[in-house]
mmCIF file of C-alpha atoms in Angstrom:
data_model
loop_
_atom_site.group_PDB
_atom_site.id
_atom_site.type_symbol
_atom_site.label_atom_id
_atom_site.label_comp_id
_atom_site.label_asym_id
_atom_site.label_seq_id
_atom_site.Cartn_x
_atom_site.Cartn_y
_atom_site.Cartn_z
ATOM 1 C CA UNK A 1222 -87.446 51.098 104.695
ATOM 2 C CA UNK A 1223 -85.719 48.165 104.898
ATOM 3 C CA UNK A 1224 -82.881 49.189 106.211
ATOM 4 C CA UNK A 1225 -83.073 51.464 110.117
ATOM 5 C CA UNK A 1226 -84.411 49.522 113.645
ATOM 6 C CA UNK A 1227 -86.589 46.523 113.321
ATOM 7 C CA UNK A 1228 -90.452 47.896 114.933
ATOM 8 C CA UNK A 1229 -88.844 51.741 115.549
ATOM 9 C CA UNK A 1230 -92.018 53.384 114.750
ATOM 10 C CA UNK A 1231 -90.180 56.854 114.600
ATOM 11 C CA UNK A 1232 -86.333 58.188 113.067
ATOM 12 C CA UNK A 1233 -84.981 60.462 114.091
ATOM 13 C CA UNK A 1234 -82.747 63.282 112.390
ATOM 14 C CA UNK A 1235 -80.062 65.637 114.282
ATOM 15 C CA UNK A 1236 -78.850 68.380 112.266
ATOM 16 C CA UNK A 1237 -76.841 70.163 113.629
ATOM 17 C CA UNK A 1238 -77.294 69.270 117.597
ATOM 18 C CA UNK A 1239 -80.926 69.913 116.583
ATOM 19 C CA UNK A 1240 -83.275 66.194 117.139
ATOM 20 C CA UNK A 1241 -86.330 65.819 115.058
ATOM 21 C CA UNK A 1242 -88.822 63.251 115.348
ATOM 22 C CA UNK A 1243 -90.969 61.568 112.546
ATOM 23 C CA UNK A 1244 -92.782 59.259 111.423
ATOM 24 C CA UNK A 1245 -92.308 56.313 109.192
ATOM 25 C CA UNK A 1246 -95.230 57.598 107.034
ATOM 26 C CA UNK A 1247 -94.183 60.804 107.318
ATOM 27 C CA UNK A 1248 -90.777 59.996 106.023
ATOM 28 C CA UNK A 1249 -91.885 58.512 102.695
ATOM 29 C CA UNK A 1250 -93.998 61.905 101.283
ATOM 30 C CA UNK A 1251 -91.559 64.127 103.073
ATOM 31 C CA UNK A 1252 -91.090 67.043 101.036
ATOM 32 C CA UNK A 1253 -87.720 67.682 101.300
ATOM 33 C CA UNK A 1254 -86.626 65.391 99.076
ATOM 34 C CA UNK A 1255 -82.444 64.587 100.695
ATOM 35 C CA UNK A 1256 -85.131 62.842 103.610
ATOM 36 C CA UNK A 1257 -87.394 61.290 101.711
ATOM 37 C CA UNK A 1258 -84.867 59.320 100.688
ATOM 38 C CA UNK A 1259 -84.217 58.146 103.867
ATOM 39 C CA UNK A 1260 -87.200 55.238 103.595
ATOM 40 C CA UNK A 1261 -85.718 53.462 100.270
ATOM 41 C CA UNK A 1262 -82.206 52.951 101.470
ATOM 42 C CA UNK A 1263 -81.634 49.312 101.960
ATOM 43 C CA UNK A 1264 -78.373 49.577 103.911
ATOM 44 C CA UNK A 1265 -75.823 51.333 105.234
ATOM 45 C CA UNK A 1266 -73.811 51.997 102.783
ATOM 46 C CA UNK A 1267 -77.499 54.179 101.144
ATOM 47 C CA UNK A 1268 -77.491 55.738 104.636
ATOM 48 C CA UNK A 1269 -74.090 57.542 104.221
ATOM 49 C CA UNK A 1270 -75.079 58.620 101.000
ATOM 50 C CA UNK A 1271 -77.724 60.800 102.295
ATOM 51 C CA UNK A 1272 -76.158 61.972 105.635
ATOM 52 C CA UNK A 1273 -73.270 61.609 107.921
ATOM 53 C CA UNK A 1274 -74.029 59.443 110.419
ATOM 54 C CA UNK A 1275 -76.273 57.111 111.510
ATOM 55 C CA UNK A 1276 -76.811 55.363 114.323
ATOM 56 C CA UNK A 1277 -78.559 52.372 114.727
ATOM 57 C CA UNK A 1278 -79.108 51.465 118.204
ATOM 58 C CA UNK A 1279 -81.691 54.775 118.700
ATOM 59 C CA UNK A 1280 -82.230 55.098 115.180
ATOM 60 C CA UNK A 1281 -80.649 58.389 114.773
ATOM 61 C CA UNK A 1282 -79.862 60.378 111.125
ATOM 62 C CA UNK A 1283 -76.726 62.519 111.698
ATOM 63 C CA UNK A 1284 -76.244 65.547 108.957
ATOM 64 C CA UNK A 1285 -73.667 67.971 109.982
ATOM 65 C CA UNK A 1286 -75.283 71.229 108.957
ATOM 66 C CA UNK A 1287 -76.254 74.519 109.581
ATOM 67 C CA UNK A 1288 -78.936 74.132 112.300
ATOM 68 C CA UNK A 1289 -80.727 76.998 111.938
ATOM 69 C CA UNK A 1290 -81.155 76.972 108.508
ATOM 70 C CA UNK A 1291 -82.653 74.177 108.880
ATOM 71 C CA UNK A 1292 -85.806 75.081 110.902
ATOM 72 C CA UNK A 1293 -85.844 78.177 108.379
ATOM 73 C CA UNK A 1294 -86.841 75.148 106.083
ATOM 74 C CA UNK A 1295 -89.035 73.225 108.346
ATOM 75 C CA UNK A 1296 -91.541 75.835 109.141
ATOM 76 C CA UNK A 1297 -91.537 76.864 105.587
ATOM 77 C CA UNK A 1298 -92.484 73.101 103.596
ATOM 78 C CA UNK A 1299 -95.073 72.610 106.293
ATOM 79 C CA UNK A 1300 -96.580 75.355 105.543
ATOM 80 C CA UNK A 1301 -96.429 77.814 108.695
ATOM 81 C CA UNK A 1302 -94.669 80.096 106.537
ATOM 82 C CA UNK A 1303 -92.472 82.551 103.765
ATOM 83 C CA UNK A 1304 -89.004 81.320 103.159
ATOM 84 C CA UNK A 1305 -86.873 84.002 103.905
ATOM 85 C CA UNK A 1306 -83.344 84.834 105.305
ATOM 86 C CA UNK A 1307 -82.803 83.183 108.617
ATOM 87 C CA UNK A 1308 -81.764 85.949 111.013
ATOM 88 C CA UNK A 1309 -77.311 87.077 111.063
ATOM 89 C CA UNK A 1310 -76.851 84.412 108.165
ATOM 90 C CA UNK A 1311 -74.869 84.283 104.939
ATOM 91 C CA UNK A 1312 -77.264 84.819 101.809
ATOM 92 C CA UNK A 1313 -74.866 82.024 100.210
ATOM 93 C CA UNK A 1314 -74.448 80.159 103.284
ATOM 94 C CA UNK A 1315 -78.230 80.119 103.781
ATOM 95 C CA UNK A 1316 -78.315 79.024 99.816
ATOM 96 C CA UNK A 1317 -76.367 76.102 100.047
ATOM 97 C CA UNK A 1318 -78.489 74.740 102.663
ATOM 98 C CA UNK A 1319 -81.791 75.431 100.424
ATOM 99 C CA UNK A 1320 -79.583 73.058 98.083
ATOM 100 C CA UNK A 1321 -78.278 69.888 99.997
ATOM 101 C CA UNK A 1322 -81.511 69.881 100.763
ATOM 102 C CA UNK A 1323 -83.444 69.753 98.006
ATOM 103 C CA UNK A 1324 -85.045 73.868 97.513
ATOM 104 C CA UNK A 1325 -84.167 76.338 94.959
ATOM 105 C CA UNK A 1326 -83.780 79.784 94.830
ATOM 106 C CA UNK A 1327 -87.327 80.605 93.574
ATOM 107 C CA UNK A 1328 -88.790 79.204 96.765
ATOM 108 C CA UNK A 1329 -87.656 82.445 98.662
ATOM 109 C CA UNK A 1330 -90.569 85.455 99.468
ATOM 110 C CA UNK A 1331 -89.701 87.513 96.409
ATOM 111 C CA UNK A 1332 -87.059 90.293 98.226
ATOM 112 C CA UNK A 1333 -85.361 87.467 98.970
ATOM 113 C CA UNK A 1334 -84.743 86.459 95.288
ATOM 114 C CA UNK A 1335 -83.289 90.368 95.134
ATOM 115 C CA UNK A 1336 -80.878 89.880 97.739
ATOM 116 C CA UNK A 1337 -80.187 86.404 96.635
ATOM 117 C CA UNK A 1338 -79.522 87.971 93.000
ATOM 118 C CA UNK A 1339 -77.818 90.596 94.797
ATOM 119 C CA UNK A 1340 -75.121 88.654 96.369
ATOM 120 C CA UNK A 1341 -73.900 86.904 93.583
ATOM 121 C CA UNK A 1342 -73.934 89.277 90.932
ATOM 122 C CA UNK A 1343 -71.113 90.335 93.733
ATOM 123 C CA UNK A 1344 -69.396 87.678 93.807
ATOM 124 C CA UNK A 1345 -69.788 85.875 90.437
ATOM 125 C CA UNK A 1346 -71.054 82.977 92.528
ATOM 126 C CA UNK A 1347 -73.495 80.066 90.359
ATOM 127 C CA UNK A 1348 -74.246 77.104 92.288
ATOM 128 C CA UNK A 1349 -74.734 73.949 90.884
ATOM 129 C CA UNK A 1350 -77.588 71.946 90.587
ATOM 130 C CA UNK A 1351 -76.004 68.310 90.533
ATOM 131 C CA UNK A 1352 -75.297 68.310 93.908
ATOM 132 C CA UNK A 1353 -76.490 65.162 96.281
ATOM 133 C CA UNK A 1354 -79.912 65.748 96.557
ATOM 134 C CA UNK A 1355 -80.204 68.345 94.712
ATOM 135 C CA UNK A 1356 -84.306 68.721 92.157
ATOM 136 C CA UNK A 1357 -86.042 70.356 90.331
ATOM 137 C CA UNK A 1358 -88.149 73.332 92.181
ATOM 138 C CA UNK A 1359 -91.156 71.322 90.245
ATOM 139 C CA UNK A 1360 -90.727 68.536 93.030
ATOM 140 C CA UNK A 1361 -91.054 70.033 96.344
ATOM 141 C CA UNK A 1362 -93.945 70.672 97.369
ATOM 142 C CA UNK A 1363 -94.236 72.453 100.466
ATOM 143 C CA UNK A 1364 -97.859 72.091 103.046
ATOM 144 C CA UNK A 1365 -98.508 68.322 103.634
ATOM 145 C CA UNK A 1366 -98.595 66.682 101.078
ATOM 146 C CA UNK A 1367 -102.739 66.424 100.328
ATOM 147 C CA UNK A 1368 -102.723 70.142 99.148
ATOM 148 C CA UNK A 1369 -99.561 69.283 96.306
ATOM 149 C CA UNK A 1370 -100.570 68.116 93.858
ATOM 150 C CA UNK A 1371 -103.297 70.792 93.077
ATOM 151 C CA UNK A 1372 -100.305 73.444 94.703
ATOM 152 C CA UNK A 1373 -98.155 71.332 91.787
ATOM 153 C CA UNK A 1374 -99.620 72.325 89.346
ATOM 154 C CA UNK A 1375 -100.720 75.897 89.589
ATOM 155 C CA UNK A 1376 -97.160 76.555 90.199
ATOM 156 C CA UNK A 1377 -95.900 74.721 87.079
ATOM 157 C CA UNK A 1378 -98.944 76.922 85.220
ATOM 158 C CA UNK A 1379 -97.793 80.206 86.516
ATOM 159 C CA UNK A 1380 -94.151 79.381 86.053
ATOM 160 C CA UNK A 1381 -94.756 78.212 82.138
ATOM 161 C CA UNK A 1382 -95.923 81.327 81.390
ATOM 162 C CA UNK A 1383 -94.281 83.328 83.960
ATOM 163 C CA UNK A 1384 -90.429 82.081 83.113
ATOM 164 C CA UNK A 1385 -90.126 81.103 79.276
ATOM 165 C CA UNK A 1386 -86.929 79.278 79.478
ATOM 166 C CA UNK A 1387 -88.506 77.056 83.309
ATOM 167 C CA UNK A 1388 -89.212 73.874 80.871
ATOM 168 C CA UNK A 1389 -90.315 72.916 77.182
ATOM 169 C CA UNK A 1390 -93.946 74.087 77.810
ATOM 170 C CA UNK A 1391 -92.912 77.425 78.378
ATOM 171 C CA UNK A 1392 -90.472 77.862 75.589
ATOM 172 C CA UNK A 1393 -93.134 77.137 73.070
ATOM 173 C CA UNK A 1394 -95.700 79.013 74.387
ATOM 174 C CA UNK A 1395 -92.886 81.865 74.248
ATOM 175 C CA UNK A 1396 -92.638 80.880 70.940
ATOM 176 C CA UNK A 1397 -95.480 81.166 69.963
ATOM 177 C CA UNK A 1398 -96.126 84.443 71.316
ATOM 178 C CA UNK A 1399 -93.266 86.050 70.048
ATOM 179 C CA UNK A 1400 -94.585 85.024 66.689
ATOM 180 C CA UNK A 1401 -97.461 86.644 67.784
ATOM 181 C CA UNK A 1402 -95.857 89.943 68.046
ATOM 182 C CA UNK A 1403 -94.232 89.803 64.987
ATOM 183 C CA UNK A 1404 -97.542 89.306 62.965
ATOM 184 C CA UNK A 1405 -99.089 91.685 64.588
ATOM 185 C CA UNK A 1406 -96.092 94.606 63.621
ATOM 186 C CA UNK A 1407 -95.490 93.265 59.885
ATOM 187 C CA UNK A 1408 -99.539 93.763 59.722
ATOM 188 C CA UNK A 1409 -99.269 97.544 61.979
ATOM 189 C CA UNK A 1410 -96.659 98.905 59.934
ATOM 190 C CA UNK A 1411 -97.417 97.597 56.297
ATOM 191 C CA UNK A 1412 -100.940 98.750 56.870
ATOM 192 C CA UNK A 1413 -100.001 102.301 56.423
ATOM 193 C CA UNK A 1414 -97.531 101.987 53.687
ATOM 194 C CA UNK A 1415 -98.990 103.504 51.052
ATOM 195 C CA UNK A 1416 -99.466 100.944 48.482
ATOM 196 C CA UNK A 1417 -101.590 99.171 51.508
ATOM 197 C CA UNK A 1418 -103.650 101.655 51.974
ATOM 198 C CA UNK A 1419 -104.822 101.838 47.895
ATOM 199 C CA UNK A 1420 -104.486 98.025 46.924
ATOM 200 C CA UNK A 1421 -107.123 97.820 51.037
ATOM 201 C CA UNK A 1422 -109.928 100.789 49.244
ATOM 202 C CA UNK A 1423 -109.552 98.191 46.178
ATOM 203 C CA UNK A 1424 -110.403 95.119 47.465
ATOM 204 C CA UNK A 1425 -112.377 94.736 50.513
ATOM 205 C CA UNK A 1426 -111.326 91.555 51.379
ATOM 206 C CA UNK A 1427 -107.214 92.266 51.930
ATOM 207 C CA UNK A 1428 -108.621 94.727 54.912
ATOM 208 C CA UNK A 1429 -110.566 91.395 55.666
ATOM 209 C CA UNK A 1430 -107.665 89.812 56.142
ATOM 210 C CA UNK A 1431 -106.223 91.897 58.261
ATOM 211 C CA UNK A 1432 -108.207 92.534 60.570
ATOM 212 C CA UNK A 1433 -108.748 88.786 60.905
ATOM 213 C CA UNK A 1434 -105.300 88.736 61.984
ATOM 214 C CA UNK A 1435 -105.814 91.495 64.185
ATOM 215 C CA UNK A 1436 -108.646 89.446 65.997
ATOM 216 C CA UNK A 1437 -106.696 86.025 66.655
ATOM 217 C CA UNK A 1438 -103.513 87.699 67.926
ATOM 218 C CA UNK A 1439 -105.910 90.371 70.154
ATOM 219 C CA UNK A 1440 -107.535 86.884 70.937
ATOM 220 C CA UNK A 1441 -103.949 85.062 71.622
ATOM 221 C CA UNK A 1442 -102.637 88.190 74.033
ATOM 222 C CA UNK A 1443 -106.073 88.239 75.778
ATOM 223 C CA UNK A 1444 -106.388 84.585 76.174
ATOM 224 C CA UNK A 1445 -102.545 84.813 77.193
ATOM 225 C CA UNK A 1446 -103.385 87.324 80.082
ATOM 226 C CA UNK A 1447 -106.486 85.915 81.407
ATOM 227 C CA UNK A 1448 -104.642 82.567 81.935
ATOM 228 C CA UNK A 1449 -101.334 83.733 83.619
ATOM 229 C CA UNK A 1450 -103.967 86.730 85.714
ATOM 230 C CA UNK A 1451 -105.713 83.367 87.509
ATOM 231 C CA UNK A 1452 -103.003 81.186 88.292
ATOM 232 C CA UNK A 1453 -100.782 84.441 89.588
ATOM 233 C CA UNK A 1454 -100.701 84.041 93.357
ATOM 234 C CA UNK A 1455 -101.329 87.878 94.502
ATOM 235 C CA UNK A 1456 -104.008 89.194 92.078
ATOM 236 C CA UNK A 1457 -102.712 92.779 92.897
ATOM 237 C CA UNK A 1458 -99.533 92.714 92.735
ATOM 238 C CA UNK A 1459 -99.659 90.960 88.883
ATOM 239 C CA UNK A 1460 -101.758 93.739 88.152
ATOM 240 C CA UNK A 1461 -98.596 96.306 89.819
ATOM 241 C CA UNK A 1462 -96.483 95.114 87.415
ATOM 242 C CA UNK A 1463 -95.152 97.569 84.193
ATOM 243 C CA UNK A 1464 -95.207 94.142 81.891
ATOM 244 C CA UNK A 1465 -99.016 93.545 82.561
ATOM 245 C CA UNK A 1466 -99.236 96.832 82.721
ATOM 246 C CA UNK A 1467 -97.928 97.165 79.511
ATOM 247 C CA UNK A 1468 -99.853 93.488 77.793
ATOM 248 C CA UNK A 1469 -103.092 95.749 79.776
ATOM 249 C CA UNK A 1470 -102.798 98.946 77.256
ATOM 250 C CA UNK A 1471 -102.045 96.440 74.278
ATOM 251 C CA UNK A 1472 -105.298 94.781 74.108
ATOM 252 C CA UNK A 1473 -107.582 97.364 75.591
ATOM 253 C CA UNK A 1474 -107.041 99.351 72.555
ATOM 254 C CA UNK A 1475 -108.967 96.574 70.311
ATOM 255 C CA UNK A 1476 -111.940 96.586 72.514
ATOM 256 C CA UNK A 1477 -111.767 99.913 72.239
ATOM 257 C CA UNK A 1478 -111.750 100.450 68.661
ATOM 258 C CA UNK A 1479 -114.256 97.625 67.821
ATOM 259 C CA UNK A 1480 -116.893 98.887 70.354
ATOM 260 C CA UNK A 1481 -116.336 102.978 68.887
ATOM 261 C CA UNK A 1482 -116.484 100.732 65.198
ATOM 262 C CA UNK A 1483 -120.031 99.555 66.389
ATOM 263 C CA UNK A 1484 -122.200 102.480 67.961
ATOM 264 C CA UNK A 1485 -119.854 104.295 64.940
ATOM 265 C CA UNK A 1486 -121.354 102.461 62.296
ATOM 266 C CA UNK A 1487 -118.412 100.584 59.358
ATOM 267 C CA UNK A 1488 -118.477 103.509 56.771
ATOM 268 C CA UNK A 1489 -119.872 106.878 59.351
ATOM 269 C CA UNK A 1490 -117.723 109.466 58.965
ATOM 270 C CA UNK A 1491 -116.873 109.767 62.690
ATOM 271 C CA UNK A 1492 -115.308 107.122 62.187
ATOM 272 C CA UNK A 1493 -113.446 108.087 58.969
ATOM 273 C CA UNK A 1494 -111.772 111.140 60.336
ATOM 274 C CA UNK A 1495 -111.965 110.334 63.521
ATOM 275 C CA UNK A 1496 -107.853 110.432 65.761
ATOM 276 C CA UNK A 1497 -109.011 108.643 69.102
ATOM 277 C CA UNK A 1498 -109.159 105.490 66.549
ATOM 278 C CA UNK A 1499 -106.137 106.588 65.142
ATOM 279 C CA UNK A 1500 -104.589 106.469 68.515
ATOM 280 C CA UNK A 1501 -106.490 103.698 69.536
ATOM 281 C CA UNK A 1502 -104.995 101.905 66.592
ATOM 282 C CA UNK A 1503 -101.201 102.761 66.901
ATOM 283 C CA UNK A 1504 -101.488 101.730 70.506
ATOM 284 C CA UNK A 1505 -100.871 98.367 69.223
ATOM 285 C CA UNK A 1506 -96.945 99.983 68.898
ATOM 286 C CA UNK A 1507 -96.972 98.363 72.566
ATOM 287 C CA UNK A 1508 -96.576 94.886 71.566
ATOM 288 C CA UNK A 1509 -93.373 95.621 70.881
ATOM 289 C CA UNK A 1510 -92.426 96.140 75.012
ATOM 290 C CA UNK A 1511 -93.830 92.043 75.740
ATOM 291 C CA UNK A 1512 -91.112 90.983 74.077
ATOM 292 C CA UNK A 1513 -89.560 91.717 76.850
ATOM 293 C CA UNK A 1514 -91.376 88.709 79.221
ATOM 294 C CA UNK A 1515 -88.540 86.547 76.662
ATOM 295 C CA UNK A 1516 -85.495 88.933 76.255
ATOM 296 C CA UNK A 1517 -82.598 88.923 78.646
ATOM 297 C CA UNK A 1518 -81.769 92.258 77.567
ATOM 298 C CA UNK A 1519 -84.704 94.222 77.086
ATOM 299 C CA UNK A 1520 -85.817 92.763 81.125
ATOM 300 C CA UNK A 1521 -82.268 94.493 81.905
ATOM 301 C CA UNK A 1522 -83.109 97.751 79.733
ATOM 302 C CA UNK A 1523 -86.583 97.518 82.087
ATOM 303 C CA UNK A 1524 -84.662 97.020 85.813
ATOM 304 C CA UNK A 1525 -82.073 99.365 84.844
ATOM 305 C CA UNK A 1526 -84.609 101.686 84.423
ATOM 306 C CA UNK A 1527 -86.365 101.243 87.710
ATOM 307 C CA UNK A 1528 -83.231 101.153 89.736
ATOM 308 C CA UNK A 1529 -81.552 104.955 88.007
ATOM 309 C CA UNK A 1530 -84.474 106.479 88.730
ATOM 310 C CA UNK A 1531 -82.253 108.983 90.683
ATOM 311 C CA UNK A 1532 -79.202 109.004 88.026
ATOM 312 C CA UNK A 1533 -82.017 109.813 85.834
ATOM 313 C CA UNK A 1534 -83.535 112.470 86.952
ATOM 314 C CA UNK A 1535 -80.045 113.975 87.792
ATOM 315 C CA UNK A 1536 -79.437 113.723 84.072
ATOM 316 C CA UNK A 1537 -82.320 115.317 83.427
ATOM 317 C CA UNK A 1538 -82.318 118.243 85.470
ATOM 318 C CA UNK A 1539 -78.364 119.246 84.872
ATOM 319 C CA UNK A 1540 -79.668 119.584 80.887
ATOM 320 C CA UNK A 1541 -82.324 121.742 81.991
ATOM 321 C CA UNK A 1542 -80.369 124.298 84.029
ATOM 322 C CA UNK A 1543 -77.552 123.721 80.871
ATOM 323 C CA UNK A 1544 -80.825 124.636 78.186
ATOM 324 C CA UNK A 1545 -81.885 127.258 80.420
ATOM 325 C CA UNK A 1546 -78.857 129.479 80.627
ATOM 326 C CA UNK A 1547 -77.004 128.216 77.002
ATOM 327 C CA UNK A 1548 -80.521 128.860 75.103
ATOM 328 C CA UNK A 1549 -80.647 133.071 77.597
ATOM 329 C CA UNK A 1550 -77.568 133.366 76.587
ATOM 330 C CA UNK A 1551 -78.041 132.091 72.894
ATOM 331 C CA UNK A 1552 -81.096 134.384 71.626
ATOM 332 C CA UNK A 1553 -79.377 137.530 73.296
ATOM 333 C CA UNK A 1554 -76.273 137.365 71.307
ATOM 334 C CA UNK A 1555 -77.732 136.322 68.472
ATOM 335 C CA UNK A 1556 -81.622 138.009 68.398
ATOM 336 C CA UNK A 1557 -80.845 140.713 71.243
ATOM 337 C CA UNK A 1558 -78.073 142.615 70.831
ATOM 338 C CA UNK A 1559 -78.327 143.815 67.208
ATOM 339 C CA UNK A 1560 -81.981 143.970 65.389
ATOM 340 C CA UNK A 1561 -80.380 145.437 62.393
ATOM 341 C CA UNK A 1562 -78.430 141.992 61.949
ATOM 342 C CA UNK A 1563 -80.562 138.980 64.201
ATOM 343 C CA UNK A 1564 -81.274 135.988 63.685
ATOM 344 C CA UNK A 1565 -83.816 134.802 63.270
ATOM 345 C CA UNK A 1566 -83.642 131.517 64.393
ATOM 346 C CA UNK A 1567 -83.170 132.554 67.541
ATOM 347 C CA UNK A 1568 -86.273 134.882 67.900
ATOM 348 C CA UNK A 1569 -87.347 133.579 71.290
ATOM 349 C CA UNK A 1570 -85.412 131.501 74.450
ATOM 350 C CA UNK A 1571 -88.038 128.626 73.578
ATOM 351 C CA UNK A 1572 -86.966 128.055 69.997
ATOM 352 C CA UNK A 1573 -82.898 128.598 71.098
ATOM 353 C CA UNK A 1574 -83.932 125.235 73.155
ATOM 354 C CA UNK A 1575 -84.316 123.464 70.470
ATOM 355 C CA UNK A 1576 -80.284 124.809 69.951
ATOM 356 C CA UNK A 1577 -79.143 123.173 72.802
ATOM 357 C CA UNK A 1578 -80.834 119.992 73.359
ATOM 358 C CA UNK A 1579 -79.327 119.041 69.539
ATOM 359 C CA UNK A 1580 -76.210 121.246 70.702
ATOM 360 C CA UNK A 1581 -75.531 119.134 73.601
ATOM 361 C CA UNK A 1582 -76.566 115.827 72.756
ATOM 362 C CA UNK A 1583 -73.777 116.048 68.887
ATOM 363 C CA UNK A 1584 -76.510 115.813 66.633
ATOM 364 C CA UNK A 1585 -76.427 118.707 65.130
ATOM 365 C CA UNK A 1586 -79.767 118.809 62.265
ATOM 366 C CA UNK A 1587 -78.155 122.389 60.652
ATOM 367 C CA UNK A 1588 -81.250 123.834 60.540
ATOM 368 C CA UNK A 1589 -80.238 126.297 62.750
ATOM 369 C CA UNK A 1590 -76.775 127.574 64.513
ATOM 370 C CA UNK A 1591 -75.547 130.980 65.005
ATOM 371 C CA UNK A 1592 -74.285 133.002 63.086
ATOM 372 C CA UNK A 1593 -72.464 136.118 65.657
ATOM 373 C CA UNK A 1594 -68.607 134.766 65.837
ATOM 374 C CA UNK A 1595 -69.736 135.003 70.170
ATOM 375 C CA UNK A 1596 -72.291 133.064 69.150
ATOM 376 C CA UNK A 1597 -70.329 130.349 67.537
ATOM 377 C CA UNK A 1598 -68.511 130.565 70.499
ATOM 378 C CA UNK A 1599 -70.947 130.380 73.024
ATOM 379 C CA UNK A 1600 -72.286 127.025 70.755
ATOM 380 C CA UNK A 1601 -68.894 125.142 71.352
ATOM 381 C CA UNK A 1602 -68.736 125.769 75.289
ATOM 382 C CA UNK A 1603 -72.861 124.326 74.736
ATOM 383 C CA UNK A 1604 -71.210 121.301 73.407
ATOM 384 C CA UNK A 1605 -68.456 120.003 75.466
ATOM 385 C CA UNK A 1606 -70.628 121.048 78.656
ATOM 386 C CA UNK A 1607 -73.167 118.563 76.307
ATOM 387 C CA UNK A 1608 -70.564 116.100 76.859
ATOM 388 C CA UNK A 1609 -69.531 116.572 80.543
ATOM 389 C CA UNK A 1610 -73.140 116.444 82.006
ATOM 390 C CA UNK A 1611 -74.323 113.198 80.326
ATOM 391 C CA UNK A 1612 -70.539 111.672 80.816
ATOM 392 C CA UNK A 1613 -71.121 112.312 84.704
ATOM 393 C CA UNK A 1614 -73.997 109.735 85.486
ATOM 394 C CA UNK A 1615 -73.330 107.443 82.804
ATOM 395 C CA UNK A 1616 -70.771 105.411 85.063
ATOM 396 C CA UNK A 1617 -73.174 104.881 87.687
ATOM 397 C CA UNK A 1618 -75.767 104.226 85.037
ATOM 398 C CA UNK A 1619 -74.121 101.154 83.263
ATOM 399 C CA UNK A 1620 -72.823 99.791 86.861
ATOM 400 C CA UNK A 1621 -76.348 99.141 87.485
ATOM 401 C CA UNK A 1622 -77.022 97.889 84.107
ATOM 402 C CA UNK A 1623 -74.062 95.344 84.323
ATOM 403 C CA UNK A 1624 -75.889 94.229 87.742
ATOM 404 C CA UNK A 1625 -79.051 94.374 86.086
ATOM 405 C CA UNK A 1626 -77.510 91.905 83.542
ATOM 406 C CA UNK A 1627 -75.832 89.383 86.384
ATOM 407 C CA UNK A 1628 -79.104 88.847 88.424
ATOM 408 C CA UNK A 1629 -81.369 88.407 85.326
ATOM 409 C CA UNK A 1630 -78.407 85.760 83.589
ATOM 410 C CA UNK A 1631 -78.611 83.763 87.384
ATOM 411 C CA UNK A 1632 -81.937 83.720 86.943
ATOM 412 C CA UNK A 1633 -81.901 82.836 84.090
ATOM 413 C CA UNK A 1634 -79.947 79.669 84.353
ATOM 414 C CA UNK A 1635 -81.368 78.367 87.381
ATOM 415 C CA UNK A 1636 -84.877 78.187 85.149
ATOM 416 C CA UNK A 1637 -82.436 75.888 82.622
ATOM 417 C CA UNK A 1638 -81.000 73.734 84.395
ATOM 418 C CA UNK A 1639 -84.235 73.080 85.313
ATOM 419 C CA UNK A 1640 -84.928 72.516 81.945
ATOM 420 C CA UNK A 1641 -82.425 70.294 81.555
ATOM 421 C CA UNK A 1642 -83.318 68.196 84.463
ATOM 422 C CA UNK A 1643 -86.740 67.650 82.585
ATOM 423 C CA UNK A 1644 -84.879 67.125 79.431
ATOM 424 C CA UNK A 1645 -83.351 64.835 81.519
ATOM 425 C CA UNK A 1646 -85.932 62.568 83.122
#
């Protein structure tokens, strides 16, 4: 540091009236980039570009910022806790302080990230990373300079595998994963074609090639899942995540079928007629859900269903109550009153439930329908009731879908800004 009082072994940071003393050596590698920039200042003009004022006699730098927020941030970068919002402080104001000192929303605890996304989506607030002192999340090294390289490497690996838009390598990895999903789905669909099965029976090499492709895809998915588990911060939380459970459900059936093939034999009657193997093989369709990791639309759908489970249960209750009422009435009107001219399609209440479902959802296959005048009137009432009952919870689900979409869009935008910074650097 070439600017400042000569011979001073420490500098003083005055943030909103709170004073912090730091040594010059610590200032050079300080995790907050705005503070570490003071070490490279060579003139008073350079200093005033970083802070708001400077006292040369006391070697004191003044920052007109929120002192309590800086205290929380300072505890975090020194490794004394996790970064959470300051009490009685607006989430957006605290996030603004984070950007000023050089942190990103990704450094917050997951619960606080959710609060921030809710707040930003409600107010449609978008923070730019172009403010002075803002930096990519990979540049911040909380916990001290000694642990920075390994911790930063693990964090970079984690975001590469978990966030497809966080870096160029993450985008390439996500594209390769999508290609493997598409290839595996094409092979699975083609294997069910009669012509494919006939060709595979005549040409053994075709079946072998499909098995090799399947093994390569499974190997890629397995390696990807293992690496994400190794670099994850919380192993228990990793196992509980829905997308990771889906990955496990998509990978496990293949290894089970391989083990069953080893124990039962390649051409045994048990394997040929085994329903279990066919079910396990068809469970590979779960690979399609892996695309939710790379497309914001599928993520929005999953997050909406997770948050609106009460509305979904309410919708299911509405349908069940209406189905019980209309199925009983339709069975009575179509079959119970006149046994000589009764409608055989409505011989029981469970059979009438099918007609109620397709009528309330306005599908109307036409495979069964009422033939009596009271039954037709009841059918019209059933259709209108279905439209009304299905529309009641839709408003809540729609608003939740819009909110979830904006949250994920803001989150993706933050990682995209980091990708743009990577290209510029």
